Amino acid sequence: MTSDLGLRERKKLATRIALSDAAWSLMTEHGIDAVTAEAVAAAVDVSPRTFRNYFASREEAILDGILLRANSLVEALRTRPADEPVWDSLAHVLPDMIMGVLGERECDVATLVRVCSENPAMLAQQLAVFGRVERLIAEVIAERTGADIERDLAPHLLAAVPGATMRAVLNFWAGGVTEATLPDLVRTSIAQLRDGLPLGRAAPVV
C-alpha cells in the first residue's frame, strides 16, 4: 500500500496508524473514557492539534486501523479469478480477511464488542466503517459481474454479506460460547448463507 506513496504521504500514513494504534491500546487497557486527544497525542509524542487534524473523534481514531486494513484486503477479492463465482471468491477471501482486519487484536474482540454495545457513538462509527467497506466490495462485485454499481441492486446486496457475516461472527465469538476460530466461523457462515440458511438442519458450531 505504501510503495506508490511519496515520503510525505508515508510519514502522514505512519502518524495516522500510530495514533489509531494508541487510541486502540488506551481503549482496551483503560476503557474508552481514557481515549482523549491529549492522551493519544502524548502516547505518540505529537500535539493534540495533530490528533484533531487526522481524526474528528476518538471513535474514528480507534477504528481507523481496522478500516485501513479492510481497504487493502478488498484488493484480495479483486484479484480472484475473473470467472470464479462470487460466492467462491468470498469463501476464499473472508476467512483470512477477518484476521487481517483485526491484525494482532483478536484478543481484544470481546472488549470491542462490549464497548460498541455500551457506547452509541462507537457503534455508529463501527457501522460507518462497515458501510464504507461494503461500498468498496460492491464496486469489486460490480466489476466482476458487469453490473452497474449505480443502477443494479445485486452488488449492494451481496456486498452486505461480508459486513453482516463479520459482525455476527465477532458478536458470537466474543460471547465465549464456542471454541471455533474466527476464520472457521466465517467459513461456516458463508456455507450456511450459500445454502440458504438451513435453520434446524445446519450443524451447530462448536
mmCIF file of C-alpha atoms in Angstrom:
data_model
loop_
_atom_site.group_PDB
_atom_site.id
_atom_site.type_symbol
_atom_site.label_atom_id
_atom_site.label_comp_id
_atom_site.label_asym_id
_atom_site.label_seq_id
_atom_site.Cartn_x
_atom_site.Cartn_y
_atom_site.Cartn_z
ATOM 1 C CA MET A 1 0.000 0.000 0.000
ATOM 2 C CA THR A 2 2.849 2.373 0.744
ATOM 3 C CA SER A 3 5.028 1.584 -2.290
ATOM 4 C CA ASP A 4 3.275 4.146 -4.502
ATOM 5 C CA LEU A 5 3.289 6.891 -1.858
ATOM 6 C CA GLY A 6 5.832 9.670 -1.611
ATOM 7 C CA LEU A 7 7.872 10.293 1.521
ATOM 8 C CA ARG A 8 5.479 12.941 2.851
ATOM 9 C CA GLU A 9 2.469 10.686 2.351
ATOM 10 C CA ARG A 10 4.226 7.755 4.005
ATOM 11 C CA LYS A 11 5.048 9.873 7.027
ATOM 12 C CA LYS A 12 1.446 11.033 7.275
ATOM 13 C CA LEU A 13 0.196 7.465 6.990
ATOM 14 C CA ALA A 14 2.648 6.316 9.661
ATOM 15 C CA THR A 15 1.404 9.049 12.015
ATOM 16 C CA ARG A 16 -2.204 8.127 11.320
ATOM 17 C CA ILE A 17 -1.526 4.457 12.059
ATOM 18 C CA ALA A 18 0.387 5.286 15.236
ATOM 19 C CA LEU A 19 -2.439 7.493 16.500
ATOM 20 C CA SER A 20 -5.039 4.820 15.781
ATOM 21 C CA ASP A 21 -2.946 2.126 17.467
ATOM 22 C CA ALA A 22 -2.504 4.329 20.525
ATOM 23 C CA ALA A 23 -6.234 5.032 20.685
ATOM 24 C CA TRP A 24 -6.998 1.317 20.450
ATOM 25 C CA SER A 25 -4.487 0.482 23.191
ATOM 26 C CA LEU A 26 -5.897 3.120 25.524
ATOM 27 C CA MET A 27 -9.423 1.774 24.983
ATOM 28 C CA THR A 28 -8.506 -1.856 25.639
ATOM 29 C CA GLU A 29 -6.227 -1.128 28.596
ATOM 30 C CA HIS A 30 -8.065 1.693 30.352
ATOM 31 C CA GLY A 31 -11.542 1.993 28.828
ATOM 32 C CA ILE A 32 -12.947 4.308 26.209
ATOM 33 C CA ASP A 33 -13.131 7.272 28.594
ATOM 34 C CA ALA A 34 -9.321 7.231 28.678
ATOM 35 C CA VAL A 35 -9.212 7.879 24.925
ATOM 36 C CA THR A 36 -8.802 11.644 24.667
ATOM 37 C CA ALA A 37 -6.988 13.739 22.089
ATOM 38 C CA GLU A 38 -4.449 14.687 24.739
ATOM 39 C CA ALA A 39 -3.802 11.101 25.890
ATOM 40 C CA VAL A 40 -3.494 9.700 22.365
ATOM 41 C CA ALA A 41 -1.236 12.538 21.254
ATOM 42 C CA ALA A 42 1.005 12.089 24.298
ATOM 43 C CA ALA A 43 1.367 8.376 23.564
ATOM 44 C CA VAL A 44 2.621 9.180 20.049
ATOM 45 C CA ASP A 45 4.594 12.278 21.116
ATOM 46 C CA VAL A 46 2.648 14.715 18.956
ATOM 47 C CA SER A 47 0.361 17.605 19.800
ATOM 48 C CA PRO A 48 -3.396 17.258 20.413
ATOM 49 C CA ARG A 49 -3.826 19.517 17.389
ATOM 50 C CA THR A 50 -2.120 16.872 15.257
ATOM 51 C CA PHE A 51 -4.591 14.288 16.524
ATOM 52 C CA ARG A 52 -7.507 16.533 15.572
ATOM 53 C CA ASN A 53 -6.012 17.100 12.133
ATOM 54 C CA TYR A 54 -6.322 13.370 11.485
ATOM 55 C CA PHE A 55 -9.486 12.413 13.333
ATOM 56 C CA ALA A 56 -12.776 14.081 14.124
ATOM 57 C CA SER A 57 -13.470 11.850 17.131
ATOM 58 C CA ARG A 58 -11.928 9.252 19.400
ATOM 59 C CA GLU A 59 -14.249 6.641 17.904
ATOM 60 C CA GLU A 60 -12.912 7.332 14.425
ATOM 61 C CA ALA A 61 -9.343 7.040 15.705
ATOM 62 C CA ILE A 62 -9.997 3.739 17.482
ATOM 63 C CA LEU A 63 -11.475 2.047 14.414
ATOM 64 C CA ASP A 64 -9.327 3.657 11.745
ATOM 65 C CA GLY A 65 -6.720 0.894 11.829
ATOM 66 C CA ILE A 66 -9.413 -1.666 11.074
ATOM 67 C CA LEU A 67 -10.651 0.460 8.177
ATOM 68 C CA LEU A 68 -7.175 0.797 6.694
ATOM 69 C CA ARG A 69 -6.632 -2.948 6.757
ATOM 70 C CA ALA A 70 -10.078 -3.653 5.367
ATOM 71 C CA ASN A 71 -9.489 -1.284 2.462
ATOM 72 C CA SER A 72 -6.311 -3.093 1.478
ATOM 73 C CA LEU A 73 -7.835 -6.538 1.891
ATOM 74 C CA VAL A 74 -10.648 -5.688 -0.520
ATOM 75 C CA GLU A 75 -7.956 -5.989 -3.175
ATOM 76 C CA ALA A 76 -7.735 -9.703 -2.387
ATOM 77 C CA LEU A 77 -11.285 -10.050 -3.689
ATOM 78 C CA ARG A 78 -10.412 -8.088 -6.802
ATOM 79 C CA THR A 79 -7.510 -10.404 -7.628
ATOM 80 C CA ARG A 80 -9.551 -13.624 -7.512
ATOM 81 C CA PRO A 81 -10.007 -15.332 -10.933
ATOM 82 C CA ALA A 82 -12.429 -13.361 -13.095
ATOM 83 C CA ASP A 83 -14.527 -16.445 -13.909
ATOM 84 C CA GLU A 84 -14.796 -17.583 -10.285
ATOM 85 C CA PRO A 85 -18.323 -17.401 -8.813
ATOM 86 C CA VAL A 86 -18.596 -14.538 -6.344
ATOM 87 C CA TRP A 87 -19.666 -16.878 -3.538
ATOM 88 C CA ASP A 88 -16.492 -18.921 -4.096
ATOM 89 C CA SER A 89 -14.414 -15.749 -4.015
ATOM 90 C CA LEU A 90 -15.994 -14.682 -0.734
ATOM 91 C CA ALA A 91 -15.382 -18.138 0.747
ATOM 92 C CA HIS A 92 -11.710 -17.855 -0.191
ATOM 93 C CA VAL A 93 -11.170 -14.276 0.950
ATOM 94 C CA LEU A 94 -13.309 -13.675 4.034
ATOM 95 C CA PRO A 95 -11.754 -16.179 6.490
ATOM 96 C CA ASP A 96 -8.328 -14.610 6.028
ATOM 97 C CA MET A 97 -9.825 -11.134 5.776
ATOM 98 C CA ILE A 98 -11.276 -11.200 9.278
ATOM 99 C CA MET A 99 -7.856 -11.935 10.769
ATOM 100 C CA GLY A 100 -6.167 -9.386 8.525
ATOM 101 C CA VAL A 101 -8.670 -6.730 9.539
ATOM 102 C CA LEU A 102 -8.155 -7.446 13.223
ATOM 103 C CA GLY A 103 -4.386 -7.730 12.911
ATOM 104 C CA GLU A 104 -2.956 -8.542 16.326
ATOM 105 C CA ARG A 105 -6.182 -7.503 18.016
ATOM 106 C CA GLU A 106 -8.066 -10.800 18.098
ATOM 107 C CA CYS A 107 -7.748 -10.997 21.869
ATOM 108 C CA ASP A 108 -9.441 -7.591 22.150
ATOM 109 C CA VAL A 109 -12.570 -8.545 20.192
ATOM 110 C CA ALA A 110 -14.663 -9.022 23.320
ATOM 111 C CA THR A 111 -13.671 -5.551 24.507
ATOM 112 C CA LEU A 112 -14.574 -4.012 21.150
ATOM 113 C CA VAL A 113 -17.974 -5.733 21.095
ATOM 114 C CA ARG A 114 -18.715 -4.614 24.645
ATOM 115 C CA VAL A 115 -17.673 -1.012 24.031
ATOM 116 C CA CYS A 116 -19.778 -0.820 20.876
ATOM 117 C CA SER A 117 -22.803 -2.191 22.751
ATOM 118 C CA GLU A 118 -22.409 0.365 25.541
ATOM 119 C CA ASN A 119 -21.381 3.423 23.530
ATOM 120 C CA PRO A 120 -23.770 4.696 20.811
ATOM 121 C CA ALA A 121 -21.066 6.840 19.183
ATOM 122 C CA MET A 122 -18.748 3.846 18.953
ATOM 123 C CA LEU A 123 -21.488 1.679 17.474
ATOM 124 C CA ALA A 124 -22.289 4.374 14.928
ATOM 125 C CA GLN A 125 -18.631 4.583 13.913
ATOM 126 C CA GLN A 126 -18.406 0.806 13.615
ATOM 127 C CA LEU A 127 -21.424 0.806 11.299
ATOM 128 C CA ALA A 128 -19.893 3.627 9.270
ATOM 129 C CA VAL A 129 -16.659 1.657 8.862
ATOM 130 C CA PHE A 130 -18.503 -1.449 7.706
ATOM 131 C CA GLY A 131 -20.600 0.711 5.377
ATOM 132 C CA ARG A 132 -17.512 2.133 3.685
ATOM 133 C CA VAL A 133 -16.029 -1.330 3.267
ATOM 134 C CA GLU A 134 -19.309 -2.651 1.849
ATOM 135 C CA ARG A 135 -19.258 0.063 -0.801
ATOM 136 C CA LEU A 136 -15.756 -0.974 -1.860
ATOM 137 C CA ILE A 137 -16.797 -4.615 -2.037
ATOM 138 C CA ALA A 138 -19.905 -3.706 -4.038
ATOM 139 C CA GLU A 139 -17.704 -1.921 -6.553
ATOM 140 C CA VAL A 140 -15.493 -5.007 -6.918
ATOM 141 C CA ILE A 141 -18.514 -7.290 -7.344
ATOM 142 C CA ALA A 142 -19.960 -4.941 -9.972
ATOM 143 C CA GLU A 143 -16.662 -5.010 -11.859
ATOM 144 C CA ARG A 144 -16.525 -8.811 -11.772
ATOM 145 C CA THR A 145 -20.138 -9.339 -12.834
ATOM 146 C CA GLY A 146 -20.538 -6.474 -15.287
ATOM 147 C CA ALA A 147 -23.253 -4.868 -13.168
ATOM 148 C CA ASP A 148 -23.923 -1.134 -12.921
ATOM 149 C CA ILE A 149 -22.991 -0.087 -9.392
ATOM 150 C CA GLU A 150 -25.335 2.894 -9.547
ATOM 151 C CA ARG A 151 -28.363 1.127 -11.045
ATOM 152 C CA ASP A 152 -28.182 -2.536 -10.007
ATOM 153 C CA LEU A 153 -29.136 -3.706 -6.519
ATOM 154 C CA ALA A 154 -27.457 -7.132 -6.620
ATOM 155 C CA PRO A 155 -23.861 -5.938 -5.986
ATOM 156 C CA HIS A 156 -25.014 -3.990 -2.940
ATOM 157 C CA LEU A 157 -26.975 -6.941 -1.542
ATOM 158 C CA LEU A 158 -24.065 -9.337 -1.967
ATOM 159 C CA ALA A 159 -21.589 -6.783 -0.627
ATOM 160 C CA ALA A 160 -23.627 -6.608 2.583
ATOM 161 C CA VAL A 161 -22.815 -10.281 3.227
ATOM 162 C CA PRO A 162 -19.185 -9.767 4.351
ATOM 163 C CA GLY A 163 -20.065 -6.974 6.780
ATOM 164 C CA ALA A 164 -23.062 -8.795 8.229
ATOM 165 C CA THR A 165 -21.044 -12.013 8.496
ATOM 166 C CA MET A 166 -18.169 -10.332 10.310
ATOM 167 C CA ARG A 167 -20.456 -8.520 12.743
ATOM 168 C CA ALA A 168 -22.368 -11.715 13.533
ATOM 169 C CA VAL A 169 -19.193 -13.782 13.859
ATOM 170 C CA LEU A 170 -17.486 -11.241 16.121
ATOM 171 C CA ASN A 171 -20.515 -10.998 18.420
ATOM 172 C CA PHE A 172 -20.938 -14.792 18.525
ATOM 173 C CA TRP A 173 -17.246 -15.442 19.149
ATOM 174 C CA ALA A 174 -16.971 -12.724 21.789
ATOM 175 C CA GLY A 175 -19.827 -14.350 23.702
ATOM 176 C CA GLY A 176 -17.500 -17.214 24.605
ATOM 177 C CA VAL A 177 -19.951 -19.944 23.555
ATOM 178 C CA THR A 178 -17.639 -21.569 21.004
ATOM 179 C CA GLU A 179 -14.066 -22.784 20.771
ATOM 180 C CA ALA A 180 -14.057 -22.386 16.988
ATOM 181 C CA THR A 181 -11.612 -19.923 15.466
ATOM 182 C CA LEU A 182 -12.817 -16.740 13.822
ATOM 183 C CA PRO A 183 -11.819 -17.960 10.317
ATOM 184 C CA ASP A 184 -13.683 -21.246 10.874
ATOM 185 C CA LEU A 185 -16.769 -19.350 11.977
ATOM 186 C CA VAL A 186 -16.599 -17.257 8.826
ATOM 187 C CA ARG A 187 -16.297 -20.387 6.647
ATOM 188 C CA THR A 188 -19.309 -21.917 8.368
ATOM 189 C CA SER A 189 -21.284 -18.702 7.962
ATOM 190 C CA ILE A 190 -20.560 -18.422 4.238
ATOM 191 C CA ALA A 191 -21.512 -22.074 3.703
ATOM 192 C CA GLN A 192 -24.790 -21.623 5.586
ATOM 193 C CA LEU A 193 -25.649 -18.426 3.719
ATOM 194 C CA ARG A 194 -24.860 -20.074 0.388
ATOM 195 C CA ASP A 195 -27.156 -22.966 1.325
ATOM 196 C CA GLY A 196 -29.992 -20.572 2.134
ATOM 197 C CA LEU A 197 -29.599 -20.641 5.922
ATOM 198 C CA PRO A 198 -30.982 -24.140 6.548
ATOM 199 C CA LEU A 199 -32.233 -23.383 10.053
ATOM 200 C CA GLY A 200 -32.815 -26.513 12.103
ATOM 201 C CA ARG A 201 -30.717 -28.618 9.732
ATOM 202 C CA ALA A 202 -27.313 -26.914 9.930
ATOM 203 C CA ALA A 203 -24.840 -28.432 12.338
ATOM 204 C CA PRO A 204 -24.065 -26.156 15.308
ATOM 205 C CA VAL A 205 -20.685 -24.502 15.525
ATOM 206 C CA VAL A 206 -18.598 -25.715 18.465
#
